[in-house]
């Protein structure tokens, strides 16, 4: 399938989800996840109008970044080993997978300026998923005060690959409610305005429940 056609369809779905939940279309950023595809295909996505790309592995990220550079904004969405942090700093615009203090410490140490980070939360409780438990998220964010170069711009979660709409909505609602709790704390380094949630399987629901960043791979560029 043509990426431009896929993007068209996805945008229409997002528009529909925005209408049914009284949201503005311009609140939503589509991150094209190119982890399954070639550099050529990633370039097609950019030509079709995608301005944000996401990669979940260091090798794939570095390889694509080298060719595409700042023709896109870059989101690192996968598990990041602390010792690899220095390789992404200066190249990524946001890290969506902050889930431990040692990683924050390393980001702080390697960057000369604040890095936009999303705290990854394991809302579904699946053992295979990374991320903090919802109830430990606020105290984790408080502990980051010592790291001047870590800025918490939002929360990220991955929902399970299921069709159960109510369960999916419930997961997205929990993340949205956690964001409200954190925003209510008025922490200077944690404005926490964004929600990175929703993938090919569930992005319409995620948008209806407040997503600001949706991460779409297979439905956009294929897998
Ligand atoms: C692969 C991946 C996605 C995109 O998944 P699709 O189902 O292909 O849309 C989104 N977020 C993360 C963290 C991923 O690893």
PDB file of C-alpha atoms and ligand atoms in Angstrom:
ATOM      1  CA  UNK A   1       0.000   0.000   0.000  1.00  0.00           C
ATOM      2  CA  UNK A   2       1.043   3.549  -0.759  1.00  0.00           C
ATOM      3  CA  UNK A   3       2.140   5.399   2.392  1.00  0.00           C
ATOM      4  CA  UNK A   4       0.315   8.548   1.283  1.00  0.00           C
ATOM      5  CA  UNK A   5      -2.953   6.592   0.984  1.00  0.00           C
ATOM      6  CA  UNK A   6      -2.429   5.026   4.392  1.00  0.00           C
ATOM      7  CA  UNK A   7      -1.724   8.403   5.914  1.00  0.00           C
ATOM      8  CA  UNK A   8      -4.843   9.813   4.339  1.00  0.00           C
ATOM      9  CA  UNK A   9      -6.978   7.069   5.844  1.00  0.00           C
ATOM     10  CA  UNK A  10      -5.304   7.416   9.256  1.00  0.00           C
ATOM     11  CA  UNK A  11      -5.849  11.176   9.242  1.00  0.00           C
ATOM     12  CA  UNK A  12      -9.512  10.671   8.426  1.00  0.00           C
ATOM     13  CA  UNK A  13      -9.843   8.235  11.306  1.00  0.00           C
ATOM     14  CA  UNK A  14      -8.144  10.686  13.641  1.00  0.00           C
ATOM     15  CA  UNK A  15     -10.383  13.489  12.451  1.00  0.00           C
ATOM     16  CA  UNK A  16     -13.399  11.331  13.164  1.00  0.00           C
ATOM     17  CA  UNK A  17     -12.098  10.435  16.637  1.00  0.00           C
ATOM     18  CA  UNK A  18     -11.438  14.134  17.340  1.00  0.00           C
ATOM     19  CA  UNK A  19     -14.966  15.065  16.314  1.00  0.00           C
ATOM     20  CA  UNK A  20     -16.563  12.436  18.490  1.00  0.00           C
ATOM     21  CA  UNK A  21     -14.535  13.551  21.511  1.00  0.00           C
ATOM     22  CA  UNK A  22     -14.574  17.312  20.920  1.00  0.00           C
ATOM     23  CA  UNK A  23     -10.865  17.618  20.366  1.00  0.00           C
ATOM     24  CA  UNK A  24      -8.783  19.673  17.983  1.00  0.00           C
ATOM     25  CA  UNK A  25      -6.974  17.858  15.221  1.00  0.00           C
ATOM     26  CA  UNK A  26      -3.855  19.955  15.772  1.00  0.00           C
ATOM     27  CA  UNK A  27      -3.418  18.509  19.269  1.00  0.00           C
ATOM     28  CA  UNK A  28      -2.421  15.179  17.721  1.00  0.00           C
ATOM     29  CA  UNK A  29       1.080  14.294  16.523  1.00  0.00           C
ATOM     30  CA  UNK A  30       1.421  11.200  14.369  1.00  0.00           C
ATOM     31  CA  UNK A  31       4.719   9.429  14.929  1.00  0.00           C
ATOM     32  CA  UNK A  32       5.526   7.153  12.003  1.00  0.00           C
ATOM     33  CA  UNK A  33       7.171   4.048  13.443  1.00  0.00           C
ATOM     34  CA  UNK A  34       9.658   2.765  10.899  1.00  0.00           C
ATOM     35  CA  UNK A  35      11.206  -0.097  12.876  1.00  0.00           C
ATOM     36  CA  UNK A  36       9.968  -2.800  10.504  1.00  0.00           C
ATOM     37  CA  UNK A  37      10.820  -1.060   7.251  1.00  0.00           C
ATOM     38  CA  UNK A  38      13.673   0.162   5.080  1.00  0.00           C
ATOM     39  CA  UNK A  39      15.152   3.638   4.850  1.00  0.00           C
ATOM     40  CA  UNK A  40      13.444   3.996   1.459  1.00  0.00           C
ATOM     41  CA  UNK A  41      10.070   3.340   3.019  1.00  0.00           C
ATOM     42  CA  UNK A  42      10.802   5.807   5.812  1.00  0.00           C
ATOM     43  CA  UNK A  43      11.615   8.417   3.188  1.00  0.00           C
ATOM     44  CA  UNK A  44       8.296   7.702   1.471  1.00  0.00           C
ATOM     45  CA  UNK A  45       6.587   8.462   4.766  1.00  0.00           C
ATOM     46  CA  UNK A  46       8.332  11.824   4.914  1.00  0.00           C
ATOM     47  CA  UNK A  47       7.389  12.589   1.337  1.00  0.00           C
ATOM     48  CA  UNK A  48       3.789  11.763   2.230  1.00  0.00           C
ATOM     49  CA  UNK A  49       3.901  14.402   4.953  1.00  0.00           C
ATOM     50  CA  UNK A  50       5.044  12.601   8.103  1.00  0.00           C
ATOM     51  CA  UNK A  51       7.257  14.912  10.158  1.00  0.00           C
ATOM     52  CA  UNK A  52       7.872  12.714  13.201  1.00  0.00           C
ATOM     53  CA  UNK A  53       9.543   9.307  13.135  1.00  0.00           C
ATOM     54  CA  UNK A  54       9.915   6.699  15.869  1.00  0.00           C
ATOM     55  CA  UNK A  55      12.378   3.852  16.285  1.00  0.00           C
ATOM     56  CA  UNK A  56      12.578   1.364  19.120  1.00  0.00           C
ATOM     57  CA  UNK A  57      16.094   0.023  18.655  1.00  0.00           C
ATOM     58  CA  UNK A  58      19.390   1.855  18.696  1.00  0.00           C
ATOM     59  CA  UNK A  59      20.763   0.308  15.481  1.00  0.00           C
ATOM     60  CA  UNK A  60      17.635   1.082  13.471  1.00  0.00           C
ATOM     61  CA  UNK A  61      17.506   4.568  14.880  1.00  0.00           C
ATOM     62  CA  UNK A  62      21.124   5.420  14.068  1.00  0.00           C
ATOM     63  CA  UNK A  63      20.890   3.941  10.592  1.00  0.00           C
ATOM     64  CA  UNK A  64      17.776   5.877   9.616  1.00  0.00           C
ATOM     65  CA  UNK A  65      18.858   9.031  11.374  1.00  0.00           C
ATOM     66  CA  UNK A  66      22.057   9.096   9.403  1.00  0.00           C
ATOM     67  CA  UNK A  67      20.133   9.314   6.132  1.00  0.00           C
ATOM     68  CA  UNK A  68      17.142  11.337   7.137  1.00  0.00           C
ATOM     69  CA  UNK A  69      18.781  13.629   9.726  1.00  0.00           C
ATOM     70  CA  UNK A  70      16.625  16.599  10.606  1.00  0.00           C
ATOM     71  CA  UNK A  71      14.119  16.128   7.808  1.00  0.00           C
ATOM     72  CA  UNK A  72      12.101  14.611  10.659  1.00  0.00           C
ATOM     73  CA  UNK A  73      11.789  14.954  14.415  1.00  0.00           C
ATOM     74  CA  UNK A  74      12.979  11.769  16.122  1.00  0.00           C
ATOM     75  CA  UNK A  75      11.343   9.815  18.891  1.00  0.00           C
ATOM     76  CA  UNK A  76      13.083   6.983  20.663  1.00  0.00           C
ATOM     77  CA  UNK A  77      10.239   4.684  21.718  1.00  0.00           C
ATOM     78  CA  UNK A  78      11.937   1.468  22.825  1.00  0.00           C
ATOM     79  CA  UNK A  79      13.953   0.229  25.758  1.00  0.00           C
ATOM     80  CA  UNK A  80      17.161   2.197  26.015  1.00  0.00           C
ATOM     81  CA  UNK A  81      20.207   0.812  27.767  1.00  0.00           C
ATOM     82  CA  UNK A  82      21.933   3.407  29.907  1.00  0.00           C
ATOM     83  CA  UNK A  83      25.285   2.822  28.266  1.00  0.00           C
ATOM     84  CA  UNK A  84      23.736   3.609  24.843  1.00  0.00           C
ATOM     85  CA  UNK A  85      22.334   6.972  25.895  1.00  0.00           C
ATOM     86  CA  UNK A  86      25.352   8.899  24.650  1.00  0.00           C
ATOM     87  CA  UNK A  87      24.666   7.620  21.130  1.00  0.00           C
ATOM     88  CA  UNK A  88      21.191   9.121  20.922  1.00  0.00           C
ATOM     89  CA  UNK A  89      21.737  12.429  22.705  1.00  0.00           C
ATOM     90  CA  UNK A  90      21.785  15.312  20.235  1.00  0.00           C
ATOM     91  CA  UNK A  91      19.922  13.200  17.673  1.00  0.00           C
ATOM     92  CA  UNK A  92      16.614  12.462  19.391  1.00  0.00           C
ATOM     93  CA  UNK A  93      13.946  15.047  20.014  1.00  0.00           C
ATOM     94  CA  UNK A  94      12.154  12.945  22.624  1.00  0.00           C
ATOM     95  CA  UNK A  95      12.660   9.719  24.566  1.00  0.00           C
ATOM     96  CA  UNK A  96       9.380   7.896  25.265  1.00  0.00           C
ATOM     97  CA  UNK A  97      10.721   5.116  27.456  1.00  0.00           C
ATOM     98  CA  UNK A  98      12.077   6.686  30.635  1.00  0.00           C
ATOM     99  CA  UNK A  99      11.401   4.041  33.271  1.00  0.00           C
ATOM    100  CA  UNK A 100      14.244   4.156  35.787  1.00  0.00           C
ATOM    101  CA  UNK A 101      16.423   6.535  37.682  1.00  0.00           C
ATOM    102  CA  UNK A 102      19.689   5.189  36.287  1.00  0.00           C
ATOM    103  CA  UNK A 103      18.505   6.082  32.790  1.00  0.00           C
ATOM    104  CA  UNK A 104      17.555   9.607  33.892  1.00  0.00           C
ATOM    105  CA  UNK A 105      20.945  10.020  35.533  1.00  0.00           C
ATOM    106  CA  UNK A 106      22.699   9.038  32.325  1.00  0.00           C
ATOM    107  CA  UNK A 107      20.548  11.337  30.143  1.00  0.00           C
ATOM    108  CA  UNK A 108      21.298  14.170  32.545  1.00  0.00           C
ATOM    109  CA  UNK A 109      24.997  13.470  32.436  1.00  0.00           C
ATOM    110  CA  UNK A 110      25.297  13.116  28.659  1.00  0.00           C
ATOM    111  CA  UNK A 111      23.205  16.058  27.555  1.00  0.00           C
ATOM    112  CA  UNK A 112      24.155  19.720  27.800  1.00  0.00           C
ATOM    113  CA  UNK A 113      20.532  20.842  27.726  1.00  0.00           C
ATOM    114  CA  UNK A 114      17.146  19.520  28.859  1.00  0.00           C
ATOM    115  CA  UNK A 115      15.918  16.426  26.979  1.00  0.00           C
ATOM    116  CA  UNK A 116      12.176  15.939  26.485  1.00  0.00           C
ATOM    117  CA  UNK A 117      11.212  12.631  28.091  1.00  0.00           C
ATOM    118  CA  UNK A 118       8.006  10.671  28.511  1.00  0.00           C
ATOM    119  CA  UNK A 119       7.772   8.420  31.541  1.00  0.00           C
ATOM    120  CA  UNK A 120       6.704   4.943  30.454  1.00  0.00           C
ATOM    121  CA  UNK A 121       3.920   3.504  32.581  1.00  0.00           C
ATOM    122  CA  UNK A 122       2.815  -0.113  32.571  1.00  0.00           C
ATOM    123  CA  UNK A 123      -0.895   0.518  32.983  1.00  0.00           C
ATOM    124  CA  UNK A 124      -2.070  -2.884  31.759  1.00  0.00           C
ATOM    125  CA  UNK A 125       0.108  -4.702  34.287  1.00  0.00           C
ATOM    126  CA  UNK A 126       1.339  -7.185  31.674  1.00  0.00           C
ATOM    127  CA  UNK A 127       4.606  -8.699  32.832  1.00  0.00           C
ATOM    128  CA  UNK A 128       6.135  -8.450  29.367  1.00  0.00           C
ATOM    129  CA  UNK A 129       5.690  -4.687  29.268  1.00  0.00           C
ATOM    130  CA  UNK A 130       8.240  -2.218  30.543  1.00  0.00           C
ATOM    131  CA  UNK A 131       7.360   0.789  32.597  1.00  0.00           C
ATOM    132  CA  UNK A 132       6.553   1.954  36.085  1.00  0.00           C
ATOM    133  CA  UNK A 133       3.459   0.948  37.966  1.00  0.00           C
ATOM    134  CA  UNK A 134       0.923   3.800  37.907  1.00  0.00           C
ATOM    135  CA  UNK A 135       1.096   4.243  41.679  1.00  0.00           C
ATOM    136  CA  UNK A 136       4.864   4.708  41.711  1.00  0.00           C
ATOM    137  CA  UNK A 137       4.976   7.211  38.831  1.00  0.00           C
ATOM    138  CA  UNK A 138       4.557  10.434  40.799  1.00  0.00           C
ATOM    139  CA  UNK A 139       7.216   9.607  43.375  1.00  0.00           C
ATOM    140  CA  UNK A 140       9.539   8.564  40.543  1.00  0.00           C
ATOM    141  CA  UNK A 141       9.040  11.946  38.853  1.00  0.00           C
ATOM    142  CA  UNK A 142       9.723  13.739  42.145  1.00  0.00           C
ATOM    143  CA  UNK A 143      13.062  11.958  42.404  1.00  0.00           C
ATOM    144  CA  UNK A 144      14.139  13.458  39.073  1.00  0.00           C
ATOM    145  CA  UNK A 145      14.375  16.940  40.507  1.00  0.00           C
ATOM    146  CA  UNK A 146      18.173  16.615  40.784  1.00  0.00           C
ATOM    147  CA  UNK A 147      18.530  16.093  37.036  1.00  0.00           C
ATOM    148  CA  UNK A 148      18.417  19.500  35.365  1.00  0.00           C
ATOM    149  CA  UNK A 149      18.634  18.028  31.872  1.00  0.00           C
ATOM    150  CA  UNK A 150      15.614  15.763  32.192  1.00  0.00           C
ATOM    151  CA  UNK A 151      12.288  17.356  31.372  1.00  0.00           C
ATOM    152  CA  UNK A 152       9.138  15.291  31.780  1.00  0.00           C
ATOM    153  CA  UNK A 153       6.856  16.337  28.952  1.00  0.00           C
ATOM    154  CA  UNK A 154       4.392  13.482  29.236  1.00  0.00           C
ATOM    155  CA  UNK A 155       3.494   9.864  29.921  1.00  0.00           C
ATOM    156  CA  UNK A 156       3.693   6.914  27.561  1.00  0.00           C
ATOM    157  CA  UNK A 157       2.039   3.517  27.635  1.00  0.00           C
ATOM    158  CA  UNK A 158       1.655   0.472  25.420  1.00  0.00           C
ATOM    159  CA  UNK A 159      -1.709  -1.242  25.537  1.00  0.00           C
ATOM    160  CA  UNK A 160      -1.961  -4.992  24.954  1.00  0.00           C
ATOM    161  CA  UNK A 161      -2.781  -6.152  21.442  1.00  0.00           C
ATOM    162  CA  UNK A 162      -6.439  -6.965  22.087  1.00  0.00           C
ATOM    163  CA  UNK A 163      -9.781  -6.088  20.551  1.00  0.00           C
ATOM    164  CA  UNK A 164     -11.618  -5.491  23.832  1.00  0.00           C
ATOM    165  CA  UNK A 165     -12.548  -1.849  23.379  1.00  0.00           C
ATOM    166  CA  UNK A 166     -13.627  -1.212  26.955  1.00  0.00           C
ATOM    167  CA  UNK A 167     -10.420  -2.615  28.361  1.00  0.00           C
ATOM    168  CA  UNK A 168      -8.352  -0.520  25.980  1.00  0.00           C
ATOM    169  CA  UNK A 169     -10.287   2.620  26.845  1.00  0.00           C
ATOM    170  CA  UNK A 170      -9.832   1.870  30.492  1.00  0.00           C
ATOM    171  CA  UNK A 171      -6.066   1.702  30.076  1.00  0.00           C
ATOM    172  CA  UNK A 172      -5.960   5.001  28.177  1.00  0.00           C
ATOM    173  CA  UNK A 173      -8.222   6.659  30.748  1.00  0.00           C
ATOM    174  CA  UNK A 174      -5.954   5.567  33.564  1.00  0.00           C
ATOM    175  CA  UNK A 175      -2.951   7.154  31.861  1.00  0.00           C
ATOM    176  CA  UNK A 176      -4.923  10.366  31.258  1.00  0.00           C
ATOM    177  CA  UNK A 177      -5.990  10.481  34.878  1.00  0.00           C
ATOM    178  CA  UNK A 178      -2.418   9.940  36.050  1.00  0.00           C
ATOM    179  CA  UNK A 179      -1.332  12.843  33.886  1.00  0.00           C
ATOM    180  CA  UNK A 180      -3.922  15.043  35.604  1.00  0.00           C
ATOM    181  CA  UNK A 181      -2.596  14.047  39.021  1.00  0.00           C
ATOM    182  CA  UNK A 182       0.942  14.932  37.962  1.00  0.00           C
ATOM    183  CA  UNK A 183      -0.070  18.216  36.355  1.00  0.00           C
ATOM    184  CA  UNK A 184      -1.876  19.081  39.581  1.00  0.00           C
ATOM    185  CA  UNK A 185       1.457  18.960  41.393  1.00  0.00           C
ATOM    186  CA  UNK A 186       2.804  21.873  39.309  1.00  0.00           C
ATOM    187  CA  UNK A 187       6.326  20.506  39.167  1.00  0.00           C
ATOM    188  CA  UNK A 188       8.493  22.943  37.181  1.00  0.00           C
ATOM    189  CA  UNK A 189      10.518  20.285  35.328  1.00  0.00           C
ATOM    190  CA  UNK A 190       7.472  18.066  34.717  1.00  0.00           C
ATOM    191  CA  UNK A 191       4.791  19.989  32.794  1.00  0.00           C
ATOM    192  CA  UNK A 192       3.571  16.559  31.672  1.00  0.00           C
ATOM    193  CA  UNK A 193       1.251  17.899  29.012  1.00  0.00           C
ATOM    194  CA  UNK A 194       1.441  14.991  26.588  1.00  0.00           C
ATOM    195  CA  UNK A 195       0.054  11.466  26.361  1.00  0.00           C
ATOM    196  CA  UNK A 196       1.931   9.092  24.067  1.00  0.00           C
ATOM    197  CA  UNK A 197      -0.552   6.274  23.578  1.00  0.00           C
ATOM    198  CA  UNK A 198      -2.228   4.457  20.710  1.00  0.00           C
ATOM    199  CA  UNK A 199      -0.728   2.260  17.979  1.00  0.00           C
ATOM    200  CA  UNK A 200      -2.060   0.742  14.756  1.00  0.00           C
ATOM    201  CA  UNK A 201      -4.515  -1.443  16.637  1.00  0.00           C
ATOM    202  CA  UNK A 202      -6.050   1.175  18.884  1.00  0.00           C
ATOM    203  CA  UNK A 203      -5.148   4.760  17.943  1.00  0.00           C
ATOM    204  CA  UNK A 204      -8.730   5.924  17.358  1.00  0.00           C
ATOM    205  CA  UNK A 205      -9.673   4.920  20.895  1.00  0.00           C
ATOM    206  CA  UNK A 206      -6.490   6.501  22.257  1.00  0.00           C
ATOM    207  CA  UNK A 207      -7.313   9.793  20.522  1.00  0.00           C
ATOM    208  CA  UNK A 208     -10.835   9.709  21.921  1.00  0.00           C
ATOM    209  CA  UNK A 209      -9.316   9.256  25.378  1.00  0.00           C
ATOM    210  CA  UNK A 210      -6.852  12.125  25.059  1.00  0.00           C
ATOM    211  CA  UNK A 211      -3.713  10.932  23.237  1.00  0.00           C
ATOM    212  CA  UNK A 212      -1.473  13.713  21.936  1.00  0.00           C
ATOM    213  CA  UNK A 213       1.162  11.449  20.342  1.00  0.00           C
ATOM    214  CA  UNK A 214       0.144   8.295  18.532  1.00  0.00           C
ATOM    215  CA  UNK A 215       2.824   5.858  17.384  1.00  0.00           C
ATOM    216  CA  UNK A 216       1.811   4.115  14.176  1.00  0.00           C
ATOM    217  CA  UNK A 217       3.918   1.521  12.429  1.00  0.00           C
ATOM    218  CA  UNK A 218       2.262  -1.311  10.527  1.00  0.00           C
ATOM    219  CA  UNK A 219      -0.878   0.574   9.565  1.00  0.00           C
ATOM    220  CA  UNK A 220       1.158   3.418   8.042  1.00  0.00           C
ATOM    221  CA  UNK A 221       4.298   1.962   6.464  1.00  0.00           C
ATOM    222  CA  UNK A 222       3.646  -1.770   6.755  1.00  0.00           C
ATOM    223  CA  UNK A 223       5.485  -4.404   8.742  1.00  0.00           C
TER     224      UNK A 223
HETATM  225  C1  LIG B   1       6.357  -1.065  17.270  1.00  0.00           C
HETATM  226  C2  LIG B   1       5.878  -0.027  18.196  1.00  0.00           C
HETATM  227  C3  LIG B   1       4.798   0.799  17.852  1.00  0.00           C
HETATM  228  C4  LIG B   1       4.031   0.680  16.543  1.00  0.00           C
HETATM  229  O1  LIG B   1       3.361  -0.532  16.481  1.00  0.00           O
HETATM  230  P1  LIG B   1       2.260  -0.821  15.331  1.00  0.00           P
HETATM  231  O2  LIG B   1       1.335  -1.786  15.976  1.00  0.00           O
HETATM  232  O3  LIG B   1       3.001  -1.384  14.189  1.00  0.00           O
HETATM  233  O4  LIG B   1       1.588   0.446  15.007  1.00  0.00           O
HETATM  234  C5  LIG B   1       4.430   1.778  18.762  1.00  0.00           C
HETATM  235  N1  LIG B   1       5.055   1.935  19.942  1.00  0.00           N
HETATM  236  C6  LIG B   1       6.094   1.164  20.307  1.00  0.00           C
HETATM  237  C7  LIG B   1       6.744   1.412  21.616  1.00  0.00           C
HETATM  238  C8  LIG B   1       6.541   0.160  19.442  1.00  0.00           C
HETATM  239  O5  LIG B   1       7.578  -0.611  19.819  1.00  0.00           O
END
